[in-house]
Amino acid sequence: MLQFCCGCLQIKMNCQYLYWKNPMQVICRNLSRVKGRGRNLKYGECNESDGDFNLSNFWDTLNQAVKAVSQEATKVSLAFSKPPLPSQQVLRLDGERLADSVLKSVLSLSTVYYWLPKSRGVSLRQQVRDATVQVLEGLTQLLEVILSSPLQSLTQEQLMSTGGVWSACDRFIRLPEDNKAAALLVLTAQGGIVKDAIDELEQALSEAHDPFGDVLDDEEPRGNRDTYWSERDRRVVAACRGMMTAAAACLRKTTAAVRARGDADAPERAAQLDDLVDGVKEISPRVDDLALCLYPPVDYDAVENDVSKLAALLKKVLSITRSSHFCGEAELTWVQFLEGAVDHNLQKAKNLIGPDS
């Protein structure tokens, strides 16, 4: 009899818990719609007019909205840390109030993001958008964990999901303050990736050697060359490494120019920084493609193709730099030098790859 009563009590508790969860299912569906709209949003859409927009006020309001979402996530997590036992009417009212509060905070955050006009820079908008979507995804995950959890105490997965929302919210304090800072983030990151690729290639060159190099002439056919560079390979690699070094120098000098002379206050200058970022984002993938085909066995056709693509991209980025507001007389000197270095390394690589080399 006692076992039967305990079973009935558990069923009643589960039913109440599901009733309590029902408003959360509604908010989870609404949150998915908001999140989907944010993820599919083109960066050029939203508020097109600068008007009376104040960037400082925007950040203050956005940070307040993020703080509200973080607080609501905490409330939701605590509310579902133990089974609710009050009447169904109380459960429904509390659940609806909590759901309304969560939805209000989410809509507030999304609305503030839409205030940011395109004229302030696409790169900045992308950073804010990505951070906003990350918060929405974290909150969605938390709600899904709660909805899929049985009637029990606070789970480890729920704790981790709550922490994920907090972490996503904390990201906002590290966001770039304007489009210049957003561009510098991309430039710095690209420079680090390219430097790593060059370091890895140089490390491999210093460790690899031809096991028969001190015995046989390089022109004699011998052994499997899939694991080491021939002398011709090394000459081609050296020329391509020169192109990669030019890419690193381009990123380094452009980053310094943007930091010293870059300006994102005027829409046309913010747009110039966006054009630069669009080109710079392609540099590290191009460098990686080139580096990959330089490892033994060297694919000469792929090398010629990839070194040509990298050269064309660097010339494009240098051309953007030349016509931008952050390029003065001092910057023009190294732009011209790097353009010449790109042409020189490209021609050198092609000569070495050619059939007569």
Coordinates of C-alpha atoms in Angstrom, one line a residue, residues 35-334:
K35 CA 18.2 32.6 -33.1
G36 CA 17.5 31.4 -36.6
R37 CA 16.7 34.9 -37.7
G38 CA 20.0 36.1 -36.2
R39 CA 22.1 33.4 -37.8
N40 CA 20.6 33.9 -41.3
L41 CA 20.8 37.7 -41.1
K42 CA 22.9 39.3 -43.8
Y43 CA 25.4 41.6 -42.2
G44 CA 24.4 44.5 -44.5
E45 CA 20.8 44.4 -43.3
C46 CA 19.3 45.9 -40.1
N47 CA 19.5 49.6 -39.3
E48 CA 20.8 51.2 -42.5
S49 CA 20.7 54.8 -41.3
D50 CA 23.3 56.2 -38.8
G51 CA 20.9 59.0 -37.9
D52 CA 21.2 59.9 -34.2
F53 CA 23.0 56.7 -33.4
N54 CA 25.4 56.9 -30.5
L55 CA 28.0 54.1 -30.3
S56 CA 28.7 54.7 -26.6
N57 CA 25.0 54.5 -25.7
F58 CA 24.7 51.4 -27.9
W59 CA 27.3 49.6 -25.9
D60 CA 25.8 50.6 -22.6
T61 CA 22.4 49.4 -23.6
L62 CA 23.7 46.2 -25.2
N63 CA 25.7 45.3 -22.0
Q64 CA 22.6 45.9 -19.9
A65 CA 20.6 43.6 -22.2
V66 CA 23.3 40.9 -22.0
K67 CA 23.4 41.1 -18.2
A68 CA 19.6 40.7 -18.2
V69 CA 19.8 37.5 -20.3
S70 CA 22.5 36.1 -17.9
Q71 CA 20.3 36.8 -14.9
E72 CA 17.3 35.1 -16.6
A73 CA 19.4 32.1 -17.4
T74 CA 20.4 31.8 -13.7
K75 CA 16.8 32.1 -12.6
V76 CA 15.7 29.4 -15.0
S77 CA 18.5 27.1 -13.9
L78 CA 17.7 27.6 -10.2
A79 CA 13.9 27.2 -10.8
F80 CA 14.5 23.7 -12.2
S81 CA 17.2 22.7 -9.7
K82 CA 14.5 20.8 -7.7
P83 CA 11.0 19.4 -8.3
P84 CA 8.2 22.0 -7.8
L85 CA 5.4 20.8 -5.5
P86 CA 2.9 23.7 -5.3
S87 CA -0.5 23.5 -7.0
Q88 CA -0.8 23.4 -10.8
Q89 CA -2.3 26.8 -10.9
V90 CA 0.7 28.3 -9.0
L91 CA 3.1 26.3 -11.2
R92 CA 1.5 27.6 -14.4
L93 CA 1.5 31.2 -13.3
D94 CA 5.1 31.0 -12.1
G95 CA 6.2 29.2 -15.3
E96 CA 4.5 31.7 -17.5
R97 CA 6.0 34.6 -15.6
L98 CA 9.5 33.1 -15.9
A99 CA 9.0 32.3 -19.6
D100 CA 7.8 35.8 -20.3
S101 CA 10.7 37.3 -18.5
V102 CA 13.2 35.1 -20.4
L103 CA 11.6 36.0 -23.8
K104 CA 11.6 39.7 -22.9
S105 CA 15.3 39.6 -22.2
V106 CA 16.0 37.7 -25.4
L107 CA 14.0 40.1 -27.6
S108 CA 15.6 43.1 -25.9
L109 CA 19.1 41.7 -26.7
S110 CA 18.2 41.0 -30.3
T111 CA 16.5 44.4 -30.7
V112 CA 19.6 46.3 -29.5
Y113 CA 21.8 44.4 -31.9
Y114 CA 19.6 45.6 -34.8
W115 CA 20.2 49.2 -33.7
L116 CA 23.8 48.9 -34.9
P117 CA 23.9 50.5 -38.4
K118 CA 25.8 49.1 -41.4
S119 CA 27.6 52.5 -41.7
R120 CA 29.5 51.6 -38.4
G121 CA 31.2 48.7 -40.2
V122 CA 30.3 45.2 -41.3
S123 CA 33.2 43.7 -39.4
L124 CA 32.0 45.2 -36.1
R125 CA 28.5 44.0 -36.9
Q126 CA 29.7 40.5 -37.5
Q127 CA 31.5 40.4 -34.2
V128 CA 28.4 41.6 -32.3
R129 CA 26.1 39.3 -34.3
D130 CA 28.3 36.2 -33.6
A131 CA 28.4 37.0 -29.9
T132 CA 24.6 37.5 -29.8
V133 CA 23.9 34.2 -31.6
Q134 CA 26.3 32.5 -29.2
V135 CA 24.2 33.7 -26.2
L136 CA 21.0 32.6 -27.9
E137 CA 22.5 29.2 -28.7
G138 CA 23.7 28.8 -25.1
L139 CA 20.3 29.7 -23.7
T140 CA 18.6 27.3 -26.1
Q141 CA 20.9 24.5 -25.0
L142 CA 20.1 25.2 -21.4
L143 CA 16.4 25.1 -22.0
E144 CA 16.7 21.8 -24.0
V145 CA 18.7 20.2 -21.2
I146 CA 16.0 21.3 -18.7
L147 CA 13.2 20.0 -20.9
S148 CA 15.0 16.6 -21.4
S149 CA 15.9 16.1 -17.8
P150 CA 13.8 13.9 -15.5
L151 CA 12.5 15.1 -12.1
Q152 CA 15.7 15.3 -10.1
S153 CA 18.2 17.7 -8.5
L154 CA 20.5 20.0 -10.5
T155 CA 22.4 17.9 -13.0
Q156 CA 26.0 18.4 -14.1
E157 CA 24.8 19.0 -17.7
Q158 CA 22.5 21.7 -16.5
L159 CA 25.4 23.3 -14.5
M160 CA 27.6 23.2 -17.6
S161 CA 24.9 24.7 -19.8
T162 CA 24.3 27.5 -17.3
G163 CA 28.0 28.2 -17.3
G164 CA 28.0 28.2 -21.1
V165 CA 25.4 31.0 -21.1
W166 CA 27.5 33.0 -18.6
S167 CA 30.6 32.5 -20.7
A168 CA 28.8 33.7 -23.8
C169 CA 27.6 36.8 -22.0
D170 CA 31.1 37.5 -20.7
R171 CA 32.4 37.6 -24.3
F172 CA 30.6 40.9 -24.8
I173 CA 33.1 42.8 -22.6
R174 CA 35.9 41.7 -24.9
L175 CA 34.2 42.7 -28.2
P176 CA 35.9 45.4 -30.3
E177 CA 34.6 48.9 -29.6
D178 CA 34.5 50.0 -33.2
N179 CA 35.2 48.8 -36.8
K180 CA 38.9 49.7 -36.5
A181 CA 39.3 47.4 -33.5
A182 CA 37.3 44.7 -35.3
A183 CA 39.6 44.9 -38.3
L184 CA 42.7 44.7 -36.1
L185 CA 41.4 41.5 -34.5
V186 CA 41.2 39.9 -37.9
L187 CA 44.5 41.2 -39.0
T188 CA 46.3 40.1 -35.9
A189 CA 44.7 36.6 -36.0
Q190 CA 45.7 36.2 -39.7
G191 CA 49.2 37.2 -39.0
G192 CA 49.6 34.6 -36.2
I193 CA 48.2 31.8 -38.4
V194 CA 50.6 32.7 -41.3
K195 CA 53.6 32.9 -38.9
D196 CA 52.7 29.4 -37.5
A197 CA 52.6 28.0 -41.1
I198 CA 56.0 29.4 -41.9
D199 CA 57.5 28.2 -38.6
E200 CA 56.2 24.7 -39.2
L201 CA 57.6 24.6 -42.7
E202 CA 61.0 25.8 -41.6
Q203 CA 61.0 23.3 -38.8
A204 CA 60.3 20.5 -41.3
L205 CA 63.1 21.8 -43.6
S206 CA 65.6 21.8 -40.8
E207 CA 64.7 18.2 -39.7
A208 CA 64.3 16.6 -43.2
H209 CA 67.2 15.4 -45.2
D210 CA 68.0 13.1 -48.1
P211 CA 69.5 9.9 -46.6
F212 CA 71.6 9.3 -49.7
G213 CA 72.5 13.0 -50.4
D214 CA 76.1 12.6 -49.3
V215 CA 76.6 9.4 -51.3
L216 CA 74.8 9.8 -54.6
D217 CA 74.4 12.6 -57.1
D218 CA 71.0 14.3 -57.0
E219 CA 70.3 13.5 -60.6
E220 CA 70.6 9.7 -60.1
P221 CA 67.3 7.9 -59.7
R222 CA 67.1 6.3 -56.2
G223 CA 64.8 5.3 -53.4
N224 CA 61.4 6.6 -52.4
R225 CA 61.5 10.4 -52.3
D226 CA 58.0 10.6 -50.7
T227 CA 59.6 11.3 -47.3
Y228 CA 62.3 13.9 -48.1
W229 CA 63.0 16.9 -50.4
S230 CA 65.3 16.7 -53.4
E231 CA 67.6 19.7 -54.0
R232 CA 65.2 20.9 -56.7
D233 CA 62.3 20.6 -54.2
R234 CA 64.2 22.7 -51.7
R235 CA 64.8 25.5 -54.3
V236 CA 61.1 25.6 -55.1
V237 CA 60.2 25.5 -51.4
A238 CA 62.6 28.4 -50.8
A239 CA 60.9 30.5 -53.5
C240 CA 57.5 29.7 -52.1
R241 CA 58.6 30.4 -48.6
G242 CA 59.6 33.8 -49.8
M243 CA 56.1 34.4 -51.0
M244 CA 54.8 33.2 -47.6
T245 CA 57.2 35.6 -45.9
A246 CA 55.8 38.4 -48.1
A247 CA 52.3 37.5 -46.9
A248 CA 53.5 37.7 -43.3
A249 CA 55.1 41.1 -44.0
C250 CA 52.0 42.4 -45.7
L251 CA 49.9 41.5 -42.7
R252 CA 52.4 42.9 -40.2
K253 CA 52.8 46.2 -42.0
T254 CA 49.1 46.6 -42.8
T255 CA 48.2 45.9 -39.1
A256 CA 50.6 48.6 -38.0
A257 CA 49.2 51.0 -40.5
V258 CA 45.6 50.4 -39.4
R259 CA 46.6 50.7 -35.8
A260 CA 48.4 54.0 -36.4
R261 CA 46.2 55.7 -39.0
G262 CA 43.0 53.7 -39.2
D263 CA 39.7 55.5 -38.5
A264 CA 36.1 54.0 -38.4
D265 CA 34.2 57.1 -37.5
A266 CA 33.3 58.0 -41.1
P267 CA 31.2 55.5 -43.1
E268 CA 33.5 55.5 -46.1
R269 CA 36.5 54.8 -43.9
A270 CA 34.7 52.0 -42.0
A271 CA 33.9 50.5 -45.5
Q272 CA 37.5 50.6 -46.5
L273 CA 38.4 48.6 -43.4
D274 CA 35.7 46.1 -44.3
D275 CA 37.2 45.7 -47.8
L276 CA 40.6 45.1 -46.3
V277 CA 39.2 42.5 -43.9
D278 CA 37.5 40.7 -46.7
G279 CA 40.7 40.3 -48.5
V280 CA 42.9 39.6 -45.5
K281 CA 40.6 36.7 -44.3
E282 CA 41.7 34.7 -47.4
I283 CA 45.4 35.0 -46.8
S284 CA 45.9 32.3 -44.2
P285 CA 43.8 29.7 -46.1
R286 CA 45.9 30.4 -49.2
V287 CA 49.2 30.1 -47.3
D288 CA 48.0 26.8 -45.8
D289 CA 47.1 25.5 -49.2
L290 CA 50.5 26.4 -50.6
A291 CA 52.4 25.0 -47.6
L292 CA 50.5 21.7 -47.8
C293 CA 51.6 21.0 -51.3
L294 CA 55.2 21.9 -50.5
Y295 CA 55.7 18.8 -48.3
P296 CA 57.1 15.7 -49.9
P297 CA 56.2 14.4 -52.4
V298 CA 56.0 17.9 -53.9
D299 CA 53.2 18.4 -56.4
Y300 CA 54.7 20.9 -58.8
D301 CA 51.4 21.6 -60.6
A302 CA 49.6 22.3 -57.3
V303 CA 52.5 24.5 -56.1
E304 CA 52.4 26.6 -59.3
N305 CA 48.6 27.0 -59.0
D306 CA 48.6 27.9 -55.2
V307 CA 51.6 30.2 -55.4
S308 CA 49.9 32.1 -58.2
K309 CA 46.7 32.4 -56.2
L310 CA 48.5 33.7 -53.2
A311 CA 50.4 36.2 -55.3
A312 CA 47.1 37.5 -56.8
L313 CA 45.5 37.8 -53.4
L314 CA 48.5 39.7 -51.9
K315 CA 48.4 42.1 -54.9
K316 CA 44.7 42.6 -54.2
V317 CA 45.2 43.4 -50.5
L318 CA 48.1 45.7 -51.3
S319 CA 46.0 47.5 -53.9
I320 CA 43.2 48.0 -51.3
T321 CA 45.8 49.3 -48.8
R322 CA 47.2 51.7 -51.4
S323 CA 43.8 53.3 -51.9
S324 CA 42.8 53.4 -48.3
H325 CA 42.8 56.3 -45.8
F326 CA 45.4 54.6 -43.6
C327 CA 48.0 54.6 -46.4
G328 CA 50.3 57.7 -46.2
E329 CA 53.6 58.3 -47.9
A330 CA 55.5 56.1 -45.5
E331 CA 53.1 53.3 -46.0
L332 CA 53.2 53.7 -49.8
T333 CA 56.9 52.9 -49.7
W334 CA 56.5 49.4 -48.2

